[in-house]
Coordinates of C-alpha atoms in Angstrom, one line a residue:
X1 CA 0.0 0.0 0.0
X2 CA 1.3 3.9 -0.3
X3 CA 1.1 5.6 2.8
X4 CA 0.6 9.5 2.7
X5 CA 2.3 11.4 6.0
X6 CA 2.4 15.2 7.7
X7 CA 5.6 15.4 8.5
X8 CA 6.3 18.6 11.0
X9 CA 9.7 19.6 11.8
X10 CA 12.8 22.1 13.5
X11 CA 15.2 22.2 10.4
X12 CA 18.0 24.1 12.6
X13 CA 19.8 21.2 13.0
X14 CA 19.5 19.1 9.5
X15 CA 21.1 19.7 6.2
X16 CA 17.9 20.2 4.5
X17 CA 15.0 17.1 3.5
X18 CA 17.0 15.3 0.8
X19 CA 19.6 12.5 1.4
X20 CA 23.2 14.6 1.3
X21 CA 26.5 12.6 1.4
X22 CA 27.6 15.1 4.3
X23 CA 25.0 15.8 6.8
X24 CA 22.2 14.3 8.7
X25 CA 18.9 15.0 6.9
X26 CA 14.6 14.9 7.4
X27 CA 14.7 12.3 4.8
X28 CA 17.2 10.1 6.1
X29 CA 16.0 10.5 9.7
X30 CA 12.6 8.8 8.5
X31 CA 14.1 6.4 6.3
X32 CA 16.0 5.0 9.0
X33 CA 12.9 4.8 11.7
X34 CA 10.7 3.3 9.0
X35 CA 13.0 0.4 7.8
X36 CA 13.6 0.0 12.2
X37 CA 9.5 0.1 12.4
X38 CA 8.7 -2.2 9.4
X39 CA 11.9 -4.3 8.8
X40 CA 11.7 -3.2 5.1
X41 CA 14.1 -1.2 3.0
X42 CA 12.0 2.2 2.8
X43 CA 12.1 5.4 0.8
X44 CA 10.3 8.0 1.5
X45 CA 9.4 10.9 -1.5
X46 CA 8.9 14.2 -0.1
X47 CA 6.5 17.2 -1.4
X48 CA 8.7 19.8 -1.0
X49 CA 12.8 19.4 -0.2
X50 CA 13.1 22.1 2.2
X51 CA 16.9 23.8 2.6
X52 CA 19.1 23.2 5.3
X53 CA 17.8 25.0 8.6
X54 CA 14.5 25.6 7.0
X55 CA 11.6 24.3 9.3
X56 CA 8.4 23.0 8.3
X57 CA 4.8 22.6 9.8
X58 CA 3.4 20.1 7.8
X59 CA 5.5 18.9 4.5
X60 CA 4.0 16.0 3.4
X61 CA 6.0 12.7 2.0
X62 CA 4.9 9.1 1.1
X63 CA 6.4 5.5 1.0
X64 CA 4.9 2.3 -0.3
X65 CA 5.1 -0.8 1.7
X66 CA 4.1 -4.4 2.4
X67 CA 3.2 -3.8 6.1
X68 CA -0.1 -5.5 7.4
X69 CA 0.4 -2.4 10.2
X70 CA -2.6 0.1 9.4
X71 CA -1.7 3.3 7.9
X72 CA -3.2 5.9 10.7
X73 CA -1.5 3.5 13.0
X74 CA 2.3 4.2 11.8
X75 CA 2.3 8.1 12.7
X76 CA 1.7 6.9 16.6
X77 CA 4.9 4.0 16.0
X78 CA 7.2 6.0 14.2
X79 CA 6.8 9.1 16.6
X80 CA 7.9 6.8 19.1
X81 CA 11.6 6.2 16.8
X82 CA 11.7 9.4 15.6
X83 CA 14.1 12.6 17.2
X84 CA 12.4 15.4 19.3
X85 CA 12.8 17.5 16.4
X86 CA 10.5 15.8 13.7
X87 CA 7.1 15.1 14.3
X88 CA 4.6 12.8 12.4
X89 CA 1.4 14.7 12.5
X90 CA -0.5 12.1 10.5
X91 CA -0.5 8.8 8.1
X92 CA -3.0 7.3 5.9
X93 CA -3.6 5.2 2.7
X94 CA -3.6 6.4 -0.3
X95 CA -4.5 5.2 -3.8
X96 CA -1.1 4.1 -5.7
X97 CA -1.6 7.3 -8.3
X98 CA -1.2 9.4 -5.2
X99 CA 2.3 11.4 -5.7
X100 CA 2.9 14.5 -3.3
X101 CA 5.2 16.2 -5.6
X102 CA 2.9 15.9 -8.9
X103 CA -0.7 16.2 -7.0
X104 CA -2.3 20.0 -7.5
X105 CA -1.3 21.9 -4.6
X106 CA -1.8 25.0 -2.7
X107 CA 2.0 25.4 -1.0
X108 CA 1.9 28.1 2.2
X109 CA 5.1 29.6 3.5
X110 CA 6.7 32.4 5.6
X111 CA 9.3 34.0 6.9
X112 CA 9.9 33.1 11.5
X113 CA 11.7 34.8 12.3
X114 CA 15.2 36.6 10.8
X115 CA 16.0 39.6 13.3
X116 CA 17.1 43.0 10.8
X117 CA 18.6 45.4 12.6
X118 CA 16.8 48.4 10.9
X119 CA 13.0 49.7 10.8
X120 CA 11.3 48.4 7.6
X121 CA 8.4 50.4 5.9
X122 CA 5.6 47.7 6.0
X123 CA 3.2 49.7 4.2
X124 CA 5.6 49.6 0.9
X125 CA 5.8 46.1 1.4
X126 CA 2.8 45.0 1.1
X127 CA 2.4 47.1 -1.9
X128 CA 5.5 45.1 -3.1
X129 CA 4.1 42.0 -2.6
X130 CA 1.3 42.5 -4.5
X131 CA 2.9 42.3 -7.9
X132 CA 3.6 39.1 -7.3
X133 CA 0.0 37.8 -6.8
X134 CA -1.0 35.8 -10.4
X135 CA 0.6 33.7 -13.0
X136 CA 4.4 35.3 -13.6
X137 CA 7.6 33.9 -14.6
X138 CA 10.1 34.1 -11.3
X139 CA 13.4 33.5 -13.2
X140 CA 14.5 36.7 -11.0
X141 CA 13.8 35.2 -7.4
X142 CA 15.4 32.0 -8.4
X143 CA 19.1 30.7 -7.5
X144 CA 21.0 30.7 -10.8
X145 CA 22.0 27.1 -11.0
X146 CA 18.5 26.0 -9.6
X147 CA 17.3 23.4 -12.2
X148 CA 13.8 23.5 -13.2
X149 CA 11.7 23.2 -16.4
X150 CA 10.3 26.4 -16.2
X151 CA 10.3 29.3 -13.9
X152 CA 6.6 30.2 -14.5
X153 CA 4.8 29.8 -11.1
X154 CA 1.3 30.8 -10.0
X155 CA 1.3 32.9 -6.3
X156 CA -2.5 32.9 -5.0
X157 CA -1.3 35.3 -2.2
X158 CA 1.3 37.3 -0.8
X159 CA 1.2 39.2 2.3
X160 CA 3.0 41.2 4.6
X161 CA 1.6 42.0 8.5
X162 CA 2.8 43.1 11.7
X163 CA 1.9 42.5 15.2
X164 CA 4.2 44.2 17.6
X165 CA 8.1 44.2 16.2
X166 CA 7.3 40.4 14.4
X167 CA 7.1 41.2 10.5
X168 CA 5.7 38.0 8.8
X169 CA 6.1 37.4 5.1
X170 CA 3.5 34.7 4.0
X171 CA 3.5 33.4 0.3
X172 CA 0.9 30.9 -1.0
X173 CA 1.5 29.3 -4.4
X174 CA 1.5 26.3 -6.6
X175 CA 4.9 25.7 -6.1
X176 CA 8.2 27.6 -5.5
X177 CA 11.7 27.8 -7.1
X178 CA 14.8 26.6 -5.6
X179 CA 15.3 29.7 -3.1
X180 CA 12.4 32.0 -4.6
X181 CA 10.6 32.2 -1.3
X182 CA 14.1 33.6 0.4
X183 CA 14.5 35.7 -2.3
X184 CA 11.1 37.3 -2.5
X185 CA 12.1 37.8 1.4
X186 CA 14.9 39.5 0.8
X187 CA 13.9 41.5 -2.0
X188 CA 10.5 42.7 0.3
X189 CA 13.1 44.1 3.2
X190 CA 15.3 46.3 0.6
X191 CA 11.7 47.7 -0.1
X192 CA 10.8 48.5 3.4
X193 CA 14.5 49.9 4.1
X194 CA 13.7 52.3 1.2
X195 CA 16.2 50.7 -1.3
X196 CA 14.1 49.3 -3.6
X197 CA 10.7 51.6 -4.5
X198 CA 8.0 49.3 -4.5
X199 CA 6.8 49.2 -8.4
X200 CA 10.4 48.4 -8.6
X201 CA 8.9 44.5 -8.1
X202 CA 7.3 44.6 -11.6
X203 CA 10.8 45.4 -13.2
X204 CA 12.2 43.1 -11.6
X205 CA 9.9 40.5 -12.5
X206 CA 10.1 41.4 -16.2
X207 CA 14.1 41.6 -16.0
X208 CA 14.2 37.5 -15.6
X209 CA 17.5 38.2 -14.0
X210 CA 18.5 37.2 -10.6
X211 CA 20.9 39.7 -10.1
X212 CA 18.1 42.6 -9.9
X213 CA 16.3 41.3 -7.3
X214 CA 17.2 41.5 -3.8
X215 CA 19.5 38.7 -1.7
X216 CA 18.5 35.3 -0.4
X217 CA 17.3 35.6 3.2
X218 CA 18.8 33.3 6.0
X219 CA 17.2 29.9 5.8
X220 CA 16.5 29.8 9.8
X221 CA 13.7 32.6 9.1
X222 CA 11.6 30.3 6.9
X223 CA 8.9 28.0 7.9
X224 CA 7.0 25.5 5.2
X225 CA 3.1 25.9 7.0
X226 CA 1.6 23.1 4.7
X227 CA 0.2 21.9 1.4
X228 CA -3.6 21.6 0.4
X229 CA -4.4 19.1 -2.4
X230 CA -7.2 19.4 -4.8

């Protein structure tokens, strides 16, 4: 059977989701307490291969198996196998077609918390941030040697709020560039330190050019809040 799971985690201490030949990683942690749990050789897929540090409240992975265990039962075991820092949330069947990488999705992220040492304009942020809301192509917020088919990506919402001296940055999209989230991020505090004017954000988008837009925040500031499938 394929099992679909919530996987919540504290990145600060992992080199990222994916397998890496040097550092300990989300992927491997949950390889290694699956194959411990079920005595077979397991590989999980993940939705979304978060960065090292990066933190996530609810990526979601799957794994297919020969287990008689029942799938809402494995979330409890593995927990049990599993560090302090990752967290199943939740497992369950799903049909065999199910991919998590693939499936339509609604991907949610934001920025919690990267402490700038200046007072940011959040007023000119937000208006930033809404040139990024619709179909565009974000070959400018995208790490130069990211490897993708195409940069086009589709943001349903990008906002900017503040609630005492916390600043959160949340973007909601079909999917996201190696980087792009960090970058968008970045790009958002040069406007709101007044270096960037905020239509600036529909030049850069036209410029398809990475070097126009602004740097690639700090990974620790950026939590992955969940997927929604169709």
């Amino acid at each position: 059977m394929r099992v679909k799971m919530v996987v919540a985690y504290d990145g600060t201490n992992y080199s990222g989701w994916q397998i890496q030949p040097n550092g300990v990683t989300i992927e491997q942690k949950l390889n290694e307490a699956l194959q411990a749990l079920l005595g077979e050789d397991i590989r999980v897929t993940g939705a979304s291969r978060t960065d090292a540090g990066v933190h996530s409240l609810g990526n979601v992975c799957i794994f297919d198996t020969d287990t008689r265990m029942p799938a809402e039962k494995i979330s409890y075991a593995l927990n049990q196998r599993l560090p302090e820092d990752i967290v199943v949330q939740d497992s369950c069947e799903v049909p065999d077609t199910f991919h998590p990488r693939f499936s339509r999705s609604r991907k949610t992220r934001r920025l919690d918390t990267y402490f700038y040492h200046y007072s940011l304009d959040v007023e000119k942020m937000k208006e930033a941030a809404d040139y990024l809301v619709g179909e565009h192509d974000f070959k400018s917020f995208c790490a130069v040697n990211a490897q993708s088919k195409t940069s086009v990506r589709t943001i349903y919402a990008c906002t900017v709020t503040k609630e005492a001296d916390i600043i959160t940055i949340r973007v909601t999209g079909n999917g996201f560039l190696y980087n792009m989230v960090r970058i968008i991020a970045g790009t958002l505090i040069k406007v709101g330190a007044g270096e960037f004017a905020p239509q600036e954000m529909q030049t850069i988008l036209d410029a398809c050019d990475r070097s126009v837009a602004g740097p690639t925040a700090p990974a620790h500031g950026l939590t992955m809040i969940g997927l929604e499938y169709e």
